[in-house]
mmCIF file of C-alpha atoms in Angstrom:
data_model
loop_
_atom_site.group_PDB
_atom_site.id
_atom_site.type_symbol
_atom_site.label_atom_id
_atom_site.label_comp_id
_atom_site.label_asym_id
_atom_site.label_seq_id
_atom_site.Cartn_x
_atom_site.Cartn_y
_atom_site.Cartn_z
ATOM 1 C CA MET A 1 -40.122 -21.848 -3.170
ATOM 2 C CA PRO A 2 -37.934 -19.249 -1.449
ATOM 3 C CA ALA A 3 -37.618 -15.863 -3.102
ATOM 4 C CA PRO A 4 -34.278 -15.251 -4.844
ATOM 5 C CA THR A 5 -31.843 -13.251 -2.789
ATOM 6 C CA THR A 6 -30.194 -10.130 -4.133
ATOM 7 C CA MET A 7 -26.784 -8.814 -3.223
ATOM 8 C CA PRO A 8 -27.064 -5.657 -1.130
ATOM 9 C CA LYS A 9 -25.781 -2.538 -2.848
ATOM 10 C CA THR A 10 -22.702 -0.955 -1.361
ATOM 11 C CA ARG A 11 -23.436 2.385 0.225
ATOM 12 C CA TRP A 12 -20.407 4.431 -0.636
ATOM 13 C CA THR A 13 -19.256 7.371 1.441
ATOM 14 C CA PRO A 14 -16.489 9.878 0.664
ATOM 15 C CA ARG A 15 -14.174 7.994 3.051
ATOM 16 C CA THR A 16 -14.794 4.520 1.580
ATOM 17 C CA LEU A 17 -14.543 5.883 -1.952
ATOM 18 C CA THR A 18 -11.161 7.407 -1.128
ATOM 19 C CA PHE A 19 -9.874 4.042 0.126
ATOM 20 C CA LEU A 20 -11.157 2.438 -3.069
ATOM 21 C CA PHE A 21 -9.377 5.058 -5.177
ATOM 22 C CA ILE A 22 -6.103 4.443 -3.328
ATOM 23 C CA TRP A 23 -6.483 0.744 -4.095
ATOM 24 C CA TRP A 24 -7.174 1.384 -7.783
ATOM 25 C CA ILE A 25 -4.230 3.748 -8.233
ATOM 26 C CA GLY A 26 -1.696 2.456 -5.722
ATOM 27 C CA GLY A 27 -2.778 -0.927 -4.408
ATOM 28 C CA LEU A 28 -2.347 -2.501 -7.821
ATOM 29 C CA ARG A 29 0.927 -0.637 -8.489
ATOM 30 C CA PRO A 30 3.555 -0.906 -5.723
ATOM 31 C CA SER A 31 5.697 1.821 -7.296
ATOM 32 C CA ILE A 32 2.835 4.296 -6.934
ATOM 33 C CA LEU A 33 1.882 3.067 -3.469
ATOM 34 C CA ARG A 34 5.455 3.806 -2.378
ATOM 35 C CA PHE A 35 4.957 7.423 -3.442
ATOM 36 C CA PHE A 36 1.784 7.687 -1.385
ATOM 37 C CA VAL A 37 3.913 6.954 1.683
ATOM 38 C CA LEU A 38 7.378 8.331 0.930
ATOM 39 C CA GLY A 39 6.165 11.319 -1.089
ATOM 40 C CA ASN A 40 3.934 12.537 1.710
ATOM 41 C CA LEU A 41 6.754 11.996 4.203
ATOM 42 C CA ARG A 42 9.139 14.051 2.061
ATOM 43 C CA ASN A 43 6.608 16.857 1.669
ATOM 44 C CA ASN A 44 6.156 17.019 5.445
ATOM 45 C CA LEU A 45 9.922 17.174 5.947
ATOM 46 C CA ILE A 46 10.110 20.045 3.451
ATOM 47 C CA LYS A 47 7.197 21.821 5.127
ATOM 48 C CA ARG A 48 8.910 21.560 8.523
ATOM 49 C CA GLY A 49 12.212 22.831 7.111
ATOM 50 C CA ILE A 50 14.093 19.612 7.877
ATOM 51 C CA LEU A 51 15.157 19.180 4.238
ATOM 52 C CA ARG A 52 16.892 22.537 4.066
ATOM 53 C CA GLY A 53 17.622 22.806 0.340
ATOM 54 C CA PRO A 54 14.072 22.026 -0.846
ATOM 55 C CA ALA A 55 12.651 24.091 2.035
ATOM 56 C CA LYS A 56 14.689 27.134 1.000
ATOM 57 C CA HIS A 57 13.574 26.701 -2.615
ATOM 58 C CA LEU A 58 9.952 26.426 -1.468
ATOM 59 C CA ALA A 59 10.217 29.573 0.642
ATOM 60 C CA GLU A 60 11.636 31.592 -2.258
ATOM 61 C CA VAL A 61 8.978 30.438 -4.727
ATOM 62 C CA ARG A 62 6.124 30.824 -2.253
ATOM 63 C CA ALA A 63 7.176 34.353 -1.329
ATOM 64 C CA ASP A 64 7.367 35.361 -5.004
ATOM 65 C CA PHE A 65 3.962 33.789 -5.706
ATOM 66 C CA GLU A 66 2.221 35.307 -2.690
ATOM 67 C CA ARG A 67 3.621 38.738 -3.527
ATOM 68 C CA ARG A 68 2.052 38.551 -6.993
ATOM 69 C CA ALA A 69 -1.169 36.896 -5.821
ATOM 70 C CA ALA A 70 -1.718 39.637 -3.238
ATOM 71 C CA GLY A 71 -2.820 41.897 -6.074
ATOM 72 C CA GLY A 72 -5.184 39.290 -7.494
ATOM 73 C CA GLN A 73 -8.900 38.642 -7.297
ATOM 74 C CA PHE A 74 -9.136 35.154 -5.812
ATOM 75 C CA GLN A 75 -12.142 33.655 -4.089
ATOM 76 C CA GLU A 76 -10.800 30.096 -4.170
ATOM 77 C CA HIS A 77 -7.465 28.922 -2.803
ATOM 78 C CA TRP A 78 -7.705 25.174 -3.502
ATOM 79 C CA PHE A 79 -4.520 25.287 -5.515
ATOM 80 C CA ASP A 80 -2.237 26.259 -2.614
ATOM 81 C CA ARG A 81 -2.015 22.698 -1.248
ATOM 82 C CA ASN A 82 -0.099 21.809 -4.430
ATOM 83 C CA ILE A 83 2.721 24.306 -3.941
ATOM 84 C CA ILE A 84 4.953 21.976 -1.899
ATOM 85 C CA PRO A 85 4.768 18.898 -4.188
ATOM 86 C CA TRP A 86 5.017 21.069 -7.319
ATOM 87 C CA CYS A 87 8.135 22.869 -6.096
ATOM 88 C CA ALA A 88 9.727 19.557 -5.093
ATOM 89 C CA THR A 89 8.862 17.953 -8.444
ATOM 90 C CA PHE A 90 9.659 20.846 -10.779
ATOM 91 C CA ALA A 91 13.065 21.439 -9.182
ATOM 92 C CA LYS A 92 14.161 17.940 -10.256
ATOM 93 C CA ALA A 93 12.977 18.276 -13.848
ATOM 94 C CA PHE A 94 13.257 21.913 -14.919
ATOM 95 C CA GLY A 95 15.054 25.155 -14.229
ATOM 96 C CA ARG A 96 13.034 28.250 -13.387
ATOM 97 C CA ALA A 97 14.576 30.071 -16.351
ATOM 98 C CA ASP A 98 13.643 27.324 -18.833
ATOM 99 C CA SER A 99 11.441 28.388 -21.725
ATOM 100 C CA LEU A 100 8.648 25.864 -21.328
ATOM 101 C CA ARG A 101 5.449 25.369 -23.264
ATOM 102 C CA ILE A 102 2.723 24.684 -20.723
ATOM 103 C CA LEU A 103 -0.848 23.492 -21.276
ATOM 104 C CA GLU A 104 -3.394 24.058 -18.528
ATOM 105 C CA ILE A 105 -6.730 22.273 -18.849
ATOM 106 C CA GLY A 106 -9.101 24.006 -16.447
ATOM 107 C CA SER A 107 -8.007 27.450 -15.262
ATOM 108 C CA TRP A 108 -10.969 28.913 -13.297
ATOM 109 C CA GLU A 109 -9.751 32.161 -11.669
ATOM 110 C CA GLY A 110 -6.163 31.572 -12.762
ATOM 111 C CA ARG A 111 -4.453 30.863 -9.442
ATOM 112 C CA SER A 112 -2.572 27.826 -10.763
ATOM 113 C CA THR A 113 -1.890 29.770 -13.961
ATOM 114 C CA LEU A 114 -0.270 32.551 -11.956
ATOM 115 C CA PHE A 115 1.861 30.002 -10.120
ATOM 116 C CA PHE A 116 3.134 28.571 -13.406
ATOM 117 C CA LEU A 117 3.960 32.076 -14.616
ATOM 118 C CA THR A 118 5.719 32.817 -11.331
ATOM 119 C CA TYR A 119 7.759 29.630 -11.175
ATOM 120 C CA PHE A 120 8.732 29.577 -14.857
ATOM 121 C CA LYS A 121 9.788 33.082 -15.757
ATOM 122 C CA HIS A 122 9.783 32.471 -19.528
ATOM 123 C CA ALA A 123 6.705 30.274 -19.823
ATOM 124 C CA ASP A 124 4.520 30.121 -22.918
ATOM 125 C CA LEU A 125 1.212 28.943 -21.452
ATOM 126 C CA THR A 126 -1.990 27.852 -23.184
ATOM 127 C CA ALA A 127 -5.076 27.965 -20.936
ATOM 128 C CA VAL A 128 -8.124 25.880 -21.881
ATOM 129 C CA ASP A 129 -11.413 26.657 -20.143
ATOM 130 C CA THR A 130 -14.994 27.590 -20.931
ATOM 131 C CA TRP A 131 -15.010 30.198 -18.153
ATOM 132 C CA ALA A 132 -18.706 29.378 -17.943
ATOM 133 C CA GLY A 133 -18.618 27.770 -14.505
ATOM 134 C CA SER A 134 -18.929 24.113 -13.613
ATOM 135 C CA GLU A 135 -21.610 21.728 -12.422
ATOM 136 C CA GLU A 136 -19.041 20.316 -10.004
ATOM 137 C CA TRP A 137 -18.343 23.589 -8.221
ATOM 138 C CA GLU A 138 -20.552 26.658 -7.936
ATOM 139 C CA TYR A 139 -19.037 30.029 -8.758
ATOM 140 C CA HIS A 140 -19.862 32.378 -5.920
ATOM 141 C CA ALA A 141 -17.091 34.974 -5.954
ATOM 142 C CA THR A 142 -19.611 37.442 -7.363
ATOM 143 C CA GLY A 143 -23.246 37.339 -8.382
ATOM 144 C CA ASP A 144 -22.355 37.384 -12.085
ATOM 145 C CA LEU A 145 -20.773 34.294 -13.645
ATOM 146 C CA SER A 146 -19.435 36.384 -16.516
ATOM 147 C CA ASP A 147 -17.012 37.904 -14.003
ATOM 148 C CA LEU A 148 -15.064 34.630 -13.871
ATOM 149 C CA GLU A 149 -13.205 35.202 -17.135
ATOM 150 C CA ALA A 150 -12.493 38.829 -16.231
ATOM 151 C CA ARG A 151 -11.002 37.692 -12.922
ATOM 152 C CA PHE A 152 -8.798 35.215 -14.785
ATOM 153 C CA ASP A 153 -7.592 37.931 -17.165
ATOM 154 C CA HIS A 154 -6.736 40.239 -14.282
ATOM 155 C CA ASN A 155 -4.978 37.560 -12.248
ATOM 156 C CA VAL A 156 -2.741 36.203 -15.003
ATOM 157 C CA GLY A 157 -1.737 39.752 -15.832
ATOM 158 C CA LEU A 158 0.190 39.731 -12.543
ATOM 159 C CA GLY A 159 2.611 37.127 -13.871
ATOM 160 C CA GLY A 160 5.240 37.065 -16.564
ATOM 161 C CA GLY A 161 5.454 34.937 -19.662
ATOM 162 C CA THR A 162 2.890 34.612 -22.420
ATOM 163 C CA VAL A 163 -0.686 33.345 -22.027
ATOM 164 C CA THR A 164 -2.891 32.147 -24.890
ATOM 165 C CA LYS A 165 -6.542 31.486 -24.098
ATOM 166 C CA ARG A 166 -8.358 28.687 -25.918
ATOM 167 C CA LYS A 167 -11.951 29.175 -24.848
ATOM 168 C CA GLY A 168 -14.073 26.056 -25.045
ATOM 169 C CA SER A 169 -14.453 22.533 -23.760
ATOM 170 C CA SER A 170 -11.245 20.507 -23.550
ATOM 171 C CA LEU A 171 -13.093 17.717 -25.379
ATOM 172 C CA GLU A 172 -13.141 20.039 -28.404
ATOM 173 C CA VAL A 173 -9.987 22.132 -27.922
ATOM 174 C CA LEU A 174 -7.450 19.333 -27.319
ATOM 175 C CA PRO A 175 -8.189 17.620 -30.665
ATOM 176 C CA GLN A 176 -7.716 21.041 -32.293
ATOM 177 C CA LEU A 177 -4.291 21.362 -30.656
ATOM 178 C CA LEU A 178 -3.405 17.884 -31.938
ATOM 179 C CA SER A 179 -4.467 18.819 -35.468
ATOM 180 C CA GLU A 180 -2.212 21.879 -35.192
ATOM 181 C CA ASN A 181 0.730 19.590 -34.263
ATOM 182 C CA GLN A 182 1.254 21.440 -30.997
ATOM 183 C CA THR A 183 3.340 19.860 -28.239
ATOM 184 C CA PHE A 184 4.024 20.817 -24.626
ATOM 185 C CA ASP A 185 6.673 20.295 -21.952
ATOM 186 C CA LEU A 186 4.279 20.435 -19.012
ATOM 187 C CA ILE A 187 0.543 19.689 -18.919
ATOM 188 C CA TYR A 188 -1.865 20.205 -16.032
ATOM 189 C CA VAL A 189 -5.153 18.284 -16.334
ATOM 190 C CA ASP A 190 -7.858 19.780 -14.118
ATOM 191 C CA GLY A 191 -10.971 19.859 -16.300
ATOM 192 C CA SER A 192 -14.106 17.804 -15.852
ATOM 193 C CA HIS A 193 -13.792 15.145 -13.145
ATOM 194 C CA PHE A 194 -16.387 12.838 -14.702
ATOM 195 C CA ALA A 195 -14.513 9.654 -15.623
ATOM 196 C CA ASP A 196 -15.332 9.615 -19.353
ATOM 197 C CA ASP A 197 -14.223 13.236 -19.737
ATOM 198 C CA ALA A 198 -11.135 12.799 -17.546
ATOM 199 C CA LEU A 199 -10.007 9.730 -19.498
ATOM 200 C CA THR A 200 -10.488 11.523 -22.821
ATOM 201 C CA ASP A 201 -8.479 14.495 -21.532
ATOM 202 C CA ALA A 202 -5.744 12.174 -20.253
ATOM 203 C CA ILE A 203 -5.357 10.350 -23.575
ATOM 204 C CA ASN A 204 -5.343 13.539 -25.642
ATOM 205 C CA ALA A 205 -2.986 15.323 -23.239
ATOM 206 C CA TRP A 206 -0.552 12.392 -23.330
ATOM 207 C CA ARG A 207 -0.386 12.679 -27.105
ATOM 208 C CA LEU A 208 0.339 16.408 -26.761
ATOM 209 C CA LEU A 209 3.122 15.832 -24.220
ATOM 210 C CA ARG A 210 6.717 15.696 -25.402
ATOM 211 C CA PRO A 211 9.011 12.850 -24.288
ATOM 212 C CA GLN A 212 10.575 13.724 -20.922
ATOM 213 C CA GLY A 213 7.675 16.109 -20.366
ATOM 214 C CA ILE A 214 5.578 16.112 -17.192
ATOM 215 C CA ILE A 215 1.828 15.661 -16.805
ATOM 216 C CA ILE A 216 -0.158 16.444 -13.655
ATOM 217 C CA PHE A 217 -3.546 14.824 -13.013
ATOM 218 C CA ASP A 218 -5.469 16.788 -10.391
ATOM 219 C CA ASP A 219 -8.168 15.690 -7.928
ATOM 220 C CA VAL A 220 -7.520 11.999 -8.518
ATOM 221 C CA MET A 221 -8.684 11.241 -4.970
ATOM 222 C CA TRP A 222 -11.741 13.490 -5.043
ATOM 223 C CA PRO A 223 -15.016 11.513 -4.684
ATOM 224 C CA ALA A 224 -17.129 13.861 -6.784
ATOM 225 C CA TYR A 225 -19.652 11.218 -7.857
ATOM 226 C CA ALA A 226 -21.489 8.578 -5.833
ATOM 227 C CA ARG A 227 -20.926 5.859 -8.441
ATOM 228 C CA PRO A 228 -17.261 4.831 -8.036
ATOM 229 C CA ARG A 229 -16.480 4.372 -11.717
ATOM 230 C CA ALA A 230 -17.804 7.830 -12.565
ATOM 231 C CA ASN A 231 -14.831 9.446 -10.810
ATOM 232 C CA THR A 232 -11.424 10.655 -11.991
ATOM 233 C CA ALA A 233 -9.631 7.871 -10.082
ATOM 234 C CA TRP A 234 -11.206 5.247 -12.333
ATOM 235 C CA ALA A 235 -10.168 7.209 -15.429
ATOM 236 C CA ILE A 236 -6.538 7.503 -14.295
ATOM 237 C CA HIS A 237 -6.519 3.838 -13.274
ATOM 238 C CA GLN A 238 -7.544 2.904 -16.832
ATOM 239 C CA PHE A 239 -5.044 5.379 -18.326
ATOM 240 C CA LEU A 240 -2.167 3.833 -16.379
ATOM 241 C CA LYS A 241 -3.218 0.372 -17.574
ATOM 242 C CA PHE A 242 -3.274 1.646 -21.147
ATOM 243 C CA HIS A 243 0.266 3.099 -21.033
ATOM 244 C CA PRO A 244 2.404 0.619 -19.064
ATOM 245 C CA GLY A 245 6.137 1.217 -19.296
ATOM 246 C CA GLU A 246 5.695 4.654 -20.858
ATOM 247 C CA TYR A 247 5.800 6.748 -17.688
ATOM 248 C CA LYS A 248 7.844 7.360 -14.557
ATOM 249 C CA VAL A 249 5.959 8.252 -11.377
ATOM 250 C CA LEU A 250 7.169 11.508 -9.824
ATOM 251 C CA HIS A 251 4.444 12.099 -7.246
ATOM 252 C CA ALA A 252 1.290 10.356 -6.063
ATOM 253 C CA ALA A 253 -1.142 11.615 -3.433
ATOM 254 C CA TYR A 254 -4.206 13.760 -4.118
ATOM 255 C CA GLN A 255 -2.580 14.376 -7.487
ATOM 256 C CA VAL A 256 -0.622 12.003 -9.713
ATOM 257 C CA ILE A 257 2.415 13.438 -11.545
ATOM 258 C CA LEU A 258 4.140 11.468 -14.298
ATOM 259 C CA GLU A 259 7.118 11.916 -16.583
ATOM 260 C CA LYS A 260 6.678 10.657 -20.139
ATOM 261 C CA LYS A 261 9.610 8.306 -20.712
ATOM 262 C CA THR A 262 9.131 7.655 -24.401
ATOM 263 C CA ASP A 263 6.947 8.381 -27.382
ATOM 264 C CA PHE A 264 6.229 5.281 -29.425
ATOM 265 C CA ASP A 265 6.088 5.405 -33.213
ATOM 266 C CA ASP A 266 4.350 2.180 -34.128
ATOM 267 C CA PRO A 267 4.515 1.225 -37.828
ATOM 268 C CA LEU A 268 2.047 -1.229 -39.282
ATOM 269 C CA ALA A 269 3.003 -4.870 -38.777
ATOM 270 C CA GLU A 270 4.828 -6.561 -41.636
ATOM 271 C CA TRP A 271 1.852 -8.828 -42.336
ATOM 272 C CA VAL A 272 -0.425 -5.877 -43.048
ATOM 273 C CA HIS A 273 -0.343 -4.990 -46.757
ATOM 274 C CA ARG A 274 -2.020 -2.379 -48.860
ATOM 275 C CA PRO A 275 -4.975 -3.625 -50.907
ATOM 276 C CA ALA A 276 -3.960 -5.169 -54.216
ATOM 277 C CA VAL A 277 -4.388 -2.984 -57.300
ATOM 278 C CA PRO A 278 -7.522 -4.075 -59.198
ATOM 279 C CA THR A 279 -6.738 -6.165 -62.298
ATOM 280 C CA SER A 280 -8.362 -3.711 -64.738
ATOM 281 C CA ILE A 281 -6.177 -0.857 -63.485
ATOM 282 C CA ARG A 282 -3.048 -3.016 -63.539
ATOM 283 C CA GLU A 283 -3.724 -4.123 -67.119
ATOM 284 C CA SER A 284 -4.420 -0.535 -68.237
ATOM 285 C CA ALA A 285 -1.110 0.591 -66.767
ATOM 286 C CA ALA A 286 0.729 -2.228 -68.540
ATOM 287 C CA ASP A 287 -0.922 -1.354 -71.887
ATOM 288 C CA ALA A 288 0.049 2.301 -71.461
ATOM 289 C CA GLN A 289 3.703 1.293 -70.981
ATOM 290 C CA ARG A 290 3.662 -0.688 -74.248
ATOM 291 C CA LEU A 291 2.437 2.272 -76.290
ATOM 292 C CA PRO A 292 5.162 3.883 -78.458
ATOM 293 C CA GLY A 293 6.522 7.136 -77.046
#
């Protein structure tokens, strides 16, 4: 009797995982796939100065940001690739003088924080981070991990606006913000990239986001884990399935940026009733009403 055959396991690589992530996020959603193509084309036209209005806006913001950042303590510059799509997106939704409430989930050294404070001159920003490093990226700016929070404090001091630190895991802090009935106009999700954590952050952040607010999911295309469904792309794929019709896509590439179109208030269905009052209590209430006053 021949031995049963087993299906060979797929050997994923960063390249094949990225193609899979594009299929999850965009292949199943033509509106998002269009942004992968047209959005990247638009960003290149802005970068080359062909779209003069957006290019001028970009140059002004970038110069202001780089002037402030020059006095900072930054080892990492990952954030800078987001400047073009953020400037293009923010300009359509907000004014730079708007008084926005911003939530940043994952702040690290504060480079993205400083950009928010530079772009929005009257921002009220809440930063959520442990400032205890990450398993996904080693802190090597100095030999002492405790320096990370001090670097953040120094760097955000170069910007304007107001910054409130909520030190702790986003899995704990975001439910606290919900219990405090806080809401935000703009939310940046860049915490843990493990799918379970990223999906939890996405769901909680969506509840904290006001209608017509904007949410940014970072590193959606980053293959941080060898198992495909352990990555952020799977989490955002599930999130988009969970909230159909509630969002408008503003940008899709390495990041996904959405506008919250509506905030549903779902009452209980008409066929759901409260439990009937027990007979003994109902009879006692009736007897009490018959007693003379």
